[in-house]
Amino acid sequence: MTDSKHTVNFATPRNFIKTFKKDCKETFFPDDPFGKFQHDKTLQKIKKTIQYFIPIFEWLPRYNLNLFRYDVLAGITITSLAIPQGISYAKLADLPPIIGLYSSFVPPLIYTVFGSSNNLAVGTVAACSLLMHETLGAVVSSKDDPTLYLHLVYTSTFFTGIFQTALGFCRLGILVDFLSHSTITGFMGGTAIIISLQQMKGILGLKNFTTRTDVVRVIQAIFHNRNEWKWQSFVAGLVFLCFLQVARYVKPFLVLTMCFLQRQRKPNLFWVSAISPMAVVAVGCLYAYLGHGEQHGIAIVGDLKKGLNPSSIHYLNFDSRYLPATIRAGVVTGLISMVEGIAIGRSFAIVKNEQIDGNKEMIAYGFMNIIGSLTSCYLTTGPFSKTAVNVNSGCKTPMANVVQGFCMMLTLLFLAPIFSYTPLVALAAIIMSAMLGLINYEEMYHLYKVDKFDFAICMAAFFGVSFGSMDIGLLLSVGLSLLRALLYVARPAACKLGRLPNTSLYCDTEQYPETMSLEGILVLQLGSPVYFANCSYIRERILRYINEEDAVTEYRTEHILLDLSGVASIDMSGIDTFIELIRVLKGKHIKLGIVNPRIEVLEKMTLAKFVDVLGKQAFYLSIEEAIQSCRFTMDTSTKEEALGSSKTEDVV
């Protein structure tokens, strides 16, 4: 056996306070935000702390006119998209259209102060608008009592803000990770289906329609009210929808054409799809006003009063009869909008090699929804379409949201009545066109090819939302995701290691069939924490490995080496299982060795006296060192047996 300069460090275990503080830091502050300026002077610390929590103080001092030029263009562009979307999504939530315009004025200003993303454009979203209508509509009818319904929407938005702010301050961004990419893909696809079908009410000019959102009920309502179908509305809707889709998908063709004709670099034609919704609204307003569209069966938005957001503090309703519904709507829509906004912000930040802080984003969303609920706004976040347009129009900082807010203020003060002639069929076409782009067929197919379980999670959300409700879809998908996580914990990864020829590398024998087995030594690697939920399985799996090894080799297993470098933690049930394993192996005349345990695991083993039971000599830093020790022990044992046999023969 060769001597080693280094041995396993059996230092005195750290005290509980120290380990608990470290674990909390890693859980709630994995980015170590204050570590960068812990050695600065007090005033510098205060300044940088304020800049950390209020990002505008960090980027505003460096702001200049050159950046402002880009942000002005981006702000004007996203305003042209915010006006039709705001009206459309407000109608989707069955709210007065002016509320949609209000919601694109105050919240963007709040996000500019507290948001950490340079790319995000703030506004309302279709999925949360429909979910809020579905949840609150089950308690109060928006048709029978629109005033109470509107007040409950404000209250729900207030609870959304409280929920998001609390998560941000408590550094609970980890909760966002429970909504996996598969869940979001399926949820958005299912939501797009039901929202698109619901727009058939506007496309066909129906007056009576179902309040349910599942596919079956919506289709039944469409055909049940076929006597209300208006061909004029259908033709107008089809024309608008075709125009919007052409504007979206013809862009690559236009790019190639302009490159060929002008023989220049690829032009940026983001504005083709960006201004198309506004063009639809403008054409629709002209048609409804000049052609008297209402007389031909084409309904319009109706009265839009000029003026800025009135206060809605006194409209918040905390009546115990409605409180459960408003809290439920606030929490569910808050979680979905938060996940969507953070995911979109991170996606565009990666493209620009930037970083955003998920916890600061939650605080920003929370503040803009709290203040929004007090100023006649409903739930807002960072929608994908507006953010994509914002990035493509060249935004540099969150100042683009200030420009959007200023432009929306001018619209509310002077131009709002013009949009009162907007045909409902135009809004339906805008929503439907936007939703068709959210059904990500390629991603679903990719999930099917790569991971069938992820595909099942995606389909659970998709069909749950489509044929049940948005709540059912989310619960099914998140339930399957948690089940998968539990299966990973209860049935952790373990593998047998072998040595690659002519190297000192030890790899999984299943992945690398050319690896060589070690005579009398079985090396196993555990790859997950050892808990009460999986310790029995680990014990049985180790014993099965021994039986399998003895069945395919001529020699008997004498040593088991457990590589614990991938085991992050262990509990008392796991330690008791290892003690029980020692007894079982002792009966089989097999010795156990532990390789490279992490500090958290070794501390638990020391405090539980497991180190004393097994012996410090059975702990090794590396597999190679452990194997050399085992071979030395086997060689010594063989020599002793040979010597004992020789002495017996001499006596005889």
XYZ file of C-alpha atoms in Angstrom:
652
model
C 0.000 0.000 0.000
C 1.375 3.445 -0.954
C 1.447 6.274 1.548
C -0.757 9.302 0.878
C 0.034 12.842 1.906
C -3.646 13.625 2.399
C -6.299 11.810 4.393
C -9.982 12.364 5.076
C -10.410 15.387 7.325
C -12.328 14.353 10.450
C -12.523 17.910 11.799
C -14.836 18.821 14.633
C -18.343 19.240 13.155
C -19.502 22.827 12.764
C -22.177 24.088 15.166
C -25.822 24.258 14.154
C -25.977 28.062 13.910
C -23.081 28.171 11.455
C -24.463 25.455 9.176
C -27.993 26.850 9.355
C -26.731 30.317 8.404
C -24.791 28.857 5.464
C -27.809 26.854 4.250
C -30.090 29.894 4.484
C -27.599 31.994 2.555
C -27.370 29.413 -0.227
C -31.165 29.055 -0.337
C -32.187 32.710 -0.249
C -29.056 34.538 -1.485
C -27.329 32.181 -3.952
C -26.020 35.186 -5.906
C -24.376 36.673 -2.757
C -25.550 40.221 -3.641
C -23.848 41.974 -0.710
C -20.546 40.125 -0.909
C -19.302 42.440 -3.653
C -19.161 45.495 -1.399
C -18.747 44.045 2.101
C -15.302 45.667 2.429
C -16.431 49.137 1.281
C -16.926 52.113 3.562
C -20.258 52.631 5.306
C -21.561 55.329 2.941
C -20.598 53.245 -0.084
C -22.377 50.237 1.417
C -25.539 52.283 1.956
C -25.367 53.674 -1.577
C -24.841 50.266 -3.206
C -27.525 48.659 -1.040
C -30.045 51.285 -2.204
C -28.932 50.730 -5.803
C -29.376 46.982 -5.361
C -32.950 47.224 -4.089
C -33.958 50.164 -6.333
C -32.234 49.498 -9.695
C -33.140 52.866 -11.247
C -30.508 54.521 -9.015
C -27.906 52.262 -10.594
C -28.552 52.890 -14.307
C -30.068 56.402 -14.295
C -26.799 58.261 -13.379
C -25.176 56.695 -16.469
C -28.132 57.495 -18.742
C -27.518 59.758 -21.744
C -29.207 61.210 -24.793
C -27.847 58.516 -27.107
C -29.604 55.786 -25.099
C -32.757 57.910 -24.901
C -33.074 57.988 -28.706
C -33.367 54.205 -28.831
C -35.753 54.062 -25.862
C -38.070 56.681 -27.382
C -38.458 54.652 -30.575
C -39.027 51.452 -28.589
C -41.525 53.143 -26.243
C -43.611 54.574 -29.095
C -43.594 51.212 -30.875
C -44.775 49.201 -27.860
C -47.464 51.819 -27.190
C -48.880 51.140 -30.659
C -49.152 47.503 -29.595
C -50.297 48.257 -26.026
C -53.416 50.174 -27.098
C -55.130 47.368 -29.066
C -53.845 44.682 -26.693
C -54.990 46.620 -23.624
C -58.516 46.982 -24.998
C -58.571 43.366 -26.246
C -57.375 41.738 -23.024
C -59.679 43.910 -20.914
C -62.591 42.567 -22.971
C -61.186 39.065 -22.459
C -61.412 39.631 -18.691
C -64.914 41.122 -19.262
C -63.766 44.520 -17.990
C -64.459 48.000 -19.394
C -61.953 48.559 -22.229
C -60.619 51.738 -20.616
C -59.235 49.595 -17.757
C -56.898 47.946 -20.262
C -55.533 51.376 -21.246
C -55.171 52.425 -17.599
C -53.131 49.268 -16.988
C -50.526 50.356 -19.543
C -50.001 53.758 -17.924
C -49.193 53.430 -14.203
C -47.587 49.919 -13.923
C -44.841 50.588 -16.546
C -43.737 53.640 -14.539
C -43.491 51.565 -11.357
C -41.533 48.820 -13.098
C -39.017 51.362 -14.406
C -38.072 52.179 -10.809
C -37.870 48.649 -9.364
C -37.392 46.322 -12.362
C -34.015 44.769 -13.148
C -34.585 43.933 -16.831
C -33.557 46.307 -19.605
C -35.774 44.479 -22.090
C -39.125 43.811 -20.428
C -42.172 45.763 -21.633
C -44.992 45.856 -19.091
C -48.621 45.173 -19.940
C -51.603 42.881 -19.517
C -51.617 39.233 -20.611
C -54.345 37.085 -22.124
C -53.968 33.957 -19.981
C -54.251 35.780 -16.651
C -57.084 37.948 -17.967
C -59.114 34.861 -18.816
C -58.145 33.057 -15.603
C -59.216 36.023 -13.504
C -62.554 36.175 -15.337
C -63.026 32.430 -14.916
C -62.272 32.498 -11.168
C -64.188 35.635 -10.196
C -67.009 35.012 -12.689
C -67.915 31.874 -10.737
C -68.746 34.114 -7.752
C -70.140 37.273 -9.335
C -71.506 37.672 -12.845
C -69.798 40.417 -14.815
C -73.052 40.933 -16.730
C -75.498 41.051 -13.792
C -73.308 43.084 -11.420
C -70.430 44.661 -13.390
C -69.576 47.160 -10.649
C -69.044 44.491 -7.973
C -67.143 42.355 -10.468
C -64.798 45.261 -11.275
C -64.187 45.886 -7.573
C -63.305 42.220 -7.051
C -60.844 42.448 -9.947
C -59.117 45.382 -8.225
C -59.051 43.405 -4.973
C -57.661 40.332 -6.701
C -54.926 42.455 -8.305
C -54.118 43.875 -4.867
C -53.679 40.352 -3.467
C -51.530 39.478 -6.469
C -49.237 42.373 -5.616
C -49.076 41.424 -1.927
C -48.267 37.805 -2.837
C -45.552 38.717 -5.353
C -43.965 41.311 -3.067
C -43.894 38.874 -0.140
C -42.200 36.218 -2.276
C -39.621 38.752 -3.446
C -38.781 40.082 0.020
C -38.632 36.541 1.445
C -36.291 35.563 -1.404
C -38.603 32.724 -2.399
C -37.816 32.777 -6.091
C -37.164 29.055 -5.709
C -40.950 28.516 -5.808
C -40.964 29.636 -9.431
C -38.917 26.546 -10.307
C -41.852 24.271 -9.446
C -43.486 25.349 -12.709
C -41.271 23.490 -15.166
C -40.654 24.393 -18.788
C -42.892 21.480 -19.818
C -45.711 22.789 -17.637
C -45.446 26.309 -19.052
C -45.353 25.015 -22.649
C -48.468 22.876 -22.167
C -50.297 25.528 -20.143
C -49.679 28.270 -22.696
C -50.701 25.958 -25.562
C -53.939 24.912 -23.849
C -54.691 28.513 -22.889
C -54.134 29.604 -26.491
C -56.673 27.012 -27.674
C -59.453 28.049 -25.304
C -58.827 31.781 -25.746
C -58.865 31.408 -29.530
C -62.153 29.487 -29.418
C -63.686 32.082 -27.124
C -62.910 34.747 -29.727
C -65.439 33.080 -32.012
C -68.026 35.072 -30.081
C -66.556 38.272 -31.536
C -65.728 36.784 -34.933
C -69.316 35.545 -35.428
C -70.944 38.555 -33.743
C -72.681 36.497 -31.038
C -74.506 38.180 -28.152
C -75.147 35.109 -25.992
C -72.226 32.902 -25.053
C -71.047 30.536 -22.324
C -68.962 31.654 -19.366
C -67.206 28.267 -19.303
C -63.781 27.955 -20.871
C -63.401 24.266 -21.757
C -63.335 23.322 -25.445
C -66.483 21.181 -25.377
C -68.707 23.831 -23.756
C -67.383 26.603 -25.999
C -67.990 24.601 -29.188
C -71.471 23.696 -27.948
C -72.202 27.389 -27.299
C -70.992 28.350 -30.785
C -73.360 25.939 -32.540
C -76.203 26.342 -30.050
C -76.355 30.071 -30.917
C -75.898 29.617 -34.665
C -79.066 31.636 -35.300
C -77.081 34.710 -34.094
C -74.212 34.240 -36.559
C -73.584 37.337 -38.664
C -71.797 36.838 -41.954
C -70.660 40.474 -42.071
C -68.806 40.075 -38.782
C -67.325 36.747 -39.888
C -65.992 38.192 -43.162
C -64.477 41.206 -41.386
C -62.899 38.956 -38.756
C -61.470 36.636 -41.392
C -59.954 39.582 -43.283
C -58.420 41.037 -40.118
C -57.062 37.655 -39.011
C -55.532 36.933 -42.418
C -53.886 40.361 -42.443
C -52.374 39.831 -38.982
C -51.086 36.364 -39.853
C -49.638 37.574 -43.150
C -47.922 40.458 -41.326
C -46.380 37.928 -38.946
C -45.266 35.261 -41.411
C -44.538 37.342 -44.503
C -41.723 39.176 -42.731
C -38.982 36.666 -43.711
C -40.098 36.961 -47.353
C -39.930 40.754 -47.184
C -36.474 40.598 -45.642
C -35.157 38.397 -48.459
C -36.828 40.548 -51.111
C -35.382 43.796 -49.780
C -31.945 42.225 -49.426
C -32.117 41.083 -53.060
C -33.422 44.383 -54.455
C -31.257 46.720 -52.380
C -28.237 44.396 -52.133
C -27.614 45.423 -48.547
C -27.459 43.852 -45.138
C -30.596 42.235 -43.791
C -32.999 45.026 -42.772
C -34.796 44.901 -39.440
C -38.498 44.684 -40.293
C -39.846 44.095 -36.795
C -42.282 46.981 -37.353
C -44.224 44.939 -39.946
C -45.777 42.725 -37.258
C -45.480 45.354 -34.497
C -47.811 47.911 -36.073
C -50.231 45.413 -37.625
C -52.588 45.286 -34.577
C -52.711 49.094 -34.525
C -53.399 49.102 -38.274
C -56.292 46.681 -37.747
C -57.741 48.917 -35.033
C -57.334 52.047 -37.185
C -58.986 50.446 -40.232
C -61.714 48.960 -38.041
C -62.455 52.329 -36.432
C -62.669 54.040 -39.818
C -64.979 51.328 -41.163
C -67.205 51.382 -38.071
C -67.410 55.202 -38.101
C -67.752 55.909 -41.819
C -69.629 52.747 -42.803
C -71.935 52.664 -39.754
C -70.759 49.167 -38.871
C -73.251 48.776 -36.020
C -76.104 48.856 -38.523
C -74.537 45.895 -40.319
C -74.167 43.694 -37.249
C -70.625 44.702 -36.242
C -70.534 45.671 -32.557
C -68.055 48.270 -31.296
C -66.264 48.861 -27.986
C -68.463 51.757 -26.963
C -67.823 54.814 -24.836
C -64.211 55.470 -23.750
C -63.975 58.547 -21.556
C -60.956 60.820 -21.602
C -58.910 61.243 -18.456
C -56.190 59.622 -16.356
C -56.577 56.768 -13.903
C -59.003 57.587 -11.099
C -58.248 56.284 -7.606
C -59.741 52.886 -6.783
C -58.598 52.533 -3.155
C -62.145 52.790 -1.859
C -63.290 50.087 -4.306
C -61.232 47.280 -2.757
C -63.676 44.699 -1.413
C -62.672 42.517 1.539
C -66.132 41.079 2.175
C -65.819 37.573 3.653
C -68.258 36.246 1.020
C -65.854 37.058 -1.803
C -62.507 36.966 -0.012
C -61.656 33.291 -0.824
C -62.274 33.852 -4.538
C -60.252 37.085 -4.711
C -57.323 35.569 -2.779
C -57.391 32.455 -4.959
C -57.514 34.487 -8.168
C -54.749 36.770 -6.894
C -52.377 33.969 -5.894
C -52.893 31.770 -8.975
C -52.725 34.591 -11.527
C -49.856 36.155 -9.592
C -47.824 32.956 -9.744
C -48.485 32.393 -13.454
C -47.805 35.991 -14.467
C -44.663 36.049 -12.332
C -43.279 32.866 -13.891
C -44.101 34.098 -17.396
C -42.544 37.521 -16.835
C -39.351 36.202 -15.217
C -38.918 33.507 -17.871
C -39.355 36.035 -20.687
C -37.013 38.536 -19.025
C -34.330 35.892 -18.541
C -34.663 34.635 -22.113
C -33.974 38.054 -23.643
C -31.307 38.855 -21.040
C -29.369 35.739 -22.077
C -29.467 36.867 -25.711
C -27.914 40.208 -24.705
C -25.488 38.601 -22.225
C -27.210 40.372 -19.312
C -28.532 39.185 -15.969
C -31.788 39.801 -14.132
C -32.609 39.063 -10.508
C -35.764 36.940 -10.133
C -36.396 38.169 -6.580
C -36.120 41.842 -7.587
C -38.449 41.134 -10.492
C -41.032 39.697 -8.079
C -40.800 42.820 -5.929
C -41.209 45.024 -9.009
C -44.252 43.033 -10.203
C -45.687 43.167 -6.694
C -45.320 46.932 -6.349
C -46.763 47.665 -9.790
C -49.790 45.437 -9.088
C -50.361 46.892 -5.600
C -50.184 50.468 -6.883
C -52.057 49.432 -10.028
C -54.947 48.048 -7.974
C -55.207 51.442 -6.256
C -55.247 53.333 -9.571
C -57.935 51.468 -11.567
C -55.562 48.926 -13.147
C -55.747 45.157 -13.211
C -53.011 42.527 -13.278
C -49.903 43.309 -15.335
C -46.622 41.528 -16.034
C -44.138 41.238 -18.911
C -45.951 39.809 -21.978
C -43.877 38.026 -24.604
C -45.208 39.899 -27.647
C -44.583 43.398 -26.244
C -41.162 42.435 -24.891
C -40.120 40.954 -28.236
C -41.228 44.137 -30.013
C -39.422 46.225 -27.383
C -36.157 44.343 -27.954
C -36.479 44.408 -31.745
C -37.133 48.143 -31.697
C -33.753 48.677 -30.018
C -34.584 49.415 -26.367
C -31.552 49.975 -24.149
C -32.965 50.536 -20.651
C -36.285 50.404 -18.737
C -36.802 54.027 -19.832
C -38.764 52.579 -22.785
C -41.530 51.806 -20.264
C -41.558 55.470 -19.177
C -42.010 56.488 -22.810
C -44.832 53.956 -23.109
C -46.480 55.397 -19.999
C -46.138 58.963 -21.327
C -47.600 58.015 -24.722
C -50.453 56.183 -23.007
C -51.087 59.262 -20.872
C -51.466 61.371 -24.043
C -53.801 58.728 -25.452
C -55.960 58.762 -22.321
C -56.071 62.565 -22.253
C -56.776 63.237 -25.925
C -57.292 60.139 -28.105
C -59.361 57.703 -26.012
C -62.756 58.592 -27.586
C -61.404 57.727 -31.046
C -60.909 54.107 -30.005
C -64.519 53.823 -28.853
C -65.340 52.911 -32.490
C -63.032 49.876 -32.404
C -65.019 46.830 -33.663
C -65.120 43.895 -31.270
C -64.390 41.623 -34.210
C -61.055 43.444 -34.722
C -60.121 42.862 -31.079
C -61.099 39.183 -31.405
C -58.856 38.846 -34.465
C -55.930 40.498 -32.627
C -56.279 38.139 -29.658
C -56.679 35.058 -31.848
C -53.622 35.964 -33.923
C -51.526 36.454 -30.797
C -52.720 33.155 -29.314
C -51.911 31.105 -32.408
C -48.267 32.033 -31.908
C -48.281 30.595 -28.364
C -48.951 26.992 -29.446
C -45.389 25.712 -29.640
C -45.734 22.546 -31.718
C -41.989 22.237 -32.286
C -41.226 22.304 -28.566
C -43.902 19.708 -27.817
C -42.485 17.395 -30.486
C -38.987 18.003 -29.123
C -40.162 16.993 -25.644
C -41.701 13.827 -27.111
C -38.426 12.849 -28.767
C -36.173 13.666 -25.804
C -38.173 12.828 -22.668
C -41.530 11.034 -22.687
C -42.243 11.955 -19.058
C -41.708 15.666 -19.797
C -44.039 15.243 -22.777
C -46.668 13.665 -20.481
C -46.353 16.641 -18.100
C -46.780 19.028 -21.034
C -49.831 17.144 -22.336
C -51.392 17.032 -18.859
C -51.299 20.835 -18.760
C -52.427 21.152 -22.383
C -55.446 18.830 -22.225
C -56.260 19.746 -18.619
C -56.603 23.397 -19.578
C -58.341 22.664 -22.899
C -60.962 20.205 -21.667
C -61.164 21.065 -17.978
C -60.085 24.418 -16.617
C -56.886 26.364 -16.164
C -56.713 25.304 -12.516
C -57.131 21.626 -13.395
C -54.443 21.818 -16.074
C -51.971 23.414 -13.682
C -52.731 20.976 -10.860
C -52.359 17.938 -13.119
C -49.086 19.137 -14.585
C -47.526 20.295 -11.320
C -48.728 17.057 -9.678
C -46.949 14.967 -12.313
C -43.816 17.106 -11.950
C -43.781 16.583 -8.174
C -44.412 12.857 -8.666
C -41.394 12.708 -10.937
C -39.286 14.552 -8.369
C -40.436 12.132 -5.655
C -39.512 9.189 -7.866
C -36.033 10.644 -8.287
C -35.721 10.936 -4.497
C -37.223 7.530 -3.716
C -35.292 5.726 -6.458
C -31.961 7.571 -6.652
C -29.319 6.964 -9.273
C -26.646 4.386 -8.444
C -24.103 2.695 -10.669
C -21.224 0.223 -10.625
C -17.826 1.665 -11.490
C -15.039 -0.038 -13.406
C -11.566 1.022 -14.430
C -10.876 2.199 -17.975
C -7.913 0.295 -19.477
C -4.498 1.967 -19.046
C -5.946 4.816 -16.947
C -6.802 5.617 -13.359
C -10.323 6.667 -14.350
C -13.346 4.876 -12.911
C -16.571 5.101 -14.948
C -20.050 3.612 -15.106
C -19.717 0.067 -16.454
C -23.048 0.349 -18.287
C -22.034 3.520 -20.085
C -18.488 2.273 -20.778
C -18.605 -1.505 -21.399
C -14.841 -1.630 -21.960
C -14.149 -0.923 -18.276
C -12.420 -3.675 -16.279
C -13.842 -5.215 -13.110
C -11.697 -5.357 -10.003
C -11.124 -8.777 -8.510
C -12.800 -9.011 -5.110
C -13.650 -5.292 -5.037
C -17.009 -3.789 -5.957
C -17.093 0.017 -6.432
C -20.531 1.669 -6.340
C -21.396 5.329 -6.815
C -24.454 6.987 -5.238
C -25.709 10.148 -6.900
C -28.332 11.702 -4.624
C -29.013 12.575 -0.987
C -29.677 9.581 1.287
C -33.015 10.144 3.046
C -35.667 8.178 4.881
C -37.546 7.898 1.578
C -34.791 6.101 -0.313
C -32.490 4.488 2.271
C -34.233 1.085 2.154
C -34.001 1.050 -1.635
C -30.289 1.947 -1.476
C -29.594 -0.927 0.941
C -31.452 -3.444 -1.223
C -29.799 -2.119 -4.379
C -26.314 -2.507 -2.882
C -27.053 -6.100 -1.840
C -28.417 -6.818 -5.320
C -25.236 -5.454 -6.870
C -23.276 -7.915 -4.718
C -25.420 -10.859 -5.821
C -25.147 -9.824 -9.475
C -21.377 -9.460 -9.196
C -20.921 -12.853 -7.524
C -23.116 -14.496 -10.166
C -21.048 -13.316 -13.148
C -17.513 -13.555 -11.717
C -15.419 -16.445 -10.439
C -14.141 -14.629 -7.374
C -16.033 -13.656 -4.254
C -16.658 -10.007 -3.352
C -14.573 -9.070 -0.313
C -14.774 -5.258 -0.330
C -17.555 -2.781 -1.099
C -16.508 0.821 -1.793
C -19.245 3.488 -1.784
C -18.327 6.676 -3.635
C -20.343 9.377 -1.817
C -18.897 12.398 -3.628
C -22.316 12.968 -5.253
C -24.287 12.625 -1.987
C -25.102 16.151 -0.798
C -26.712 15.209 2.526
C -27.846 12.341 4.709
C -30.343 11.983 7.558
C -30.476 9.642 10.557
C -32.509 7.054 8.653
C -29.756 6.925 6.055
C -27.040 6.527 8.702
C -29.016 3.776 10.450
C -29.338 2.028 7.096
C -25.551 2.128 6.606
C -25.065 0.688 10.118
C -27.496 -2.090 9.284
C -25.655 -2.642 5.986
C -22.379 -3.094 7.903
C -23.967 -5.889 9.944
C -25.328 -7.610 6.824
C -21.978 -7.348 5.035
C -20.136 -8.595 8.098
C -22.213 -11.764 7.958
C -21.105 -12.182 4.350
C -17.450 -11.471 5.299
C -17.447 -8.291 3.207
C -15.830 -5.029 4.341
C -17.341 -1.610 3.641
C -15.363 1.484 2.624
C -16.516 5.084 2.173
C -14.907 7.255 -0.527
C -14.768 11.067 -0.492
C -17.797 11.963 1.669
C -18.775 15.639 1.566
C -18.460 17.778 4.679
C -22.203 17.781 5.438
C -22.343 13.975 5.213
C -19.141 13.407 7.194
C -20.294 15.733 9.974
C -23.551 13.809 10.352
C -21.662 10.496 10.368
C -19.270 11.806 13.029
C -22.037 13.120 15.305
C -24.006 9.876 14.898
C -20.893 7.822 15.873
C -21.005 6.056 12.511
C -17.322 6.877 11.992
C -16.517 5.043 15.229
C -18.601 2.025 14.177
C -16.958 1.721 10.748
C -13.509 2.998 11.725
C -11.612 5.995 10.363
C -9.339 3.686 8.387
C -12.338 2.779 6.172
C -12.685 6.364 4.862
C -10.708 7.344 1.753
C -10.152 10.475 -0.325
C -10.141 8.731 -3.706
C -11.224 5.500 -5.337
C -7.644 4.703 -6.365
C -6.407 5.061 -2.792
C -9.289 2.915 -1.506
C -8.570 0.162 -4.058
C -4.857 0.106 -3.166
C -5.796 -0.257 0.499
C -8.245 -3.081 -0.280
C -5.658 -4.911 -2.396
C -3.069 -4.555 0.364
C -5.564 -6.024 2.835
C -6.423 -8.925 0.500
C -2.745 -9.632 -0.232
C -1.935 -9.596 3.483
C -4.873 -11.890 4.203
C -3.769 -14.277 1.434
C -0.204 -14.417 2.776
C -1.460 -15.052 6.298
C -3.706 -17.862 5.076
C -0.821 -19.368 3.099
C 1.504 -19.104 6.097
C -1.102 -20.658 8.393
C -1.643 -23.504 5.933
C 2.134 -24.098 5.729
C 2.469 -24.285 9.509
C -0.377 -26.777 9.679
C 1.334 -29.001 7.109
C 4.626 -28.831 9.073
C 2.873 -29.913 12.258
C 1.242 -32.804 10.460
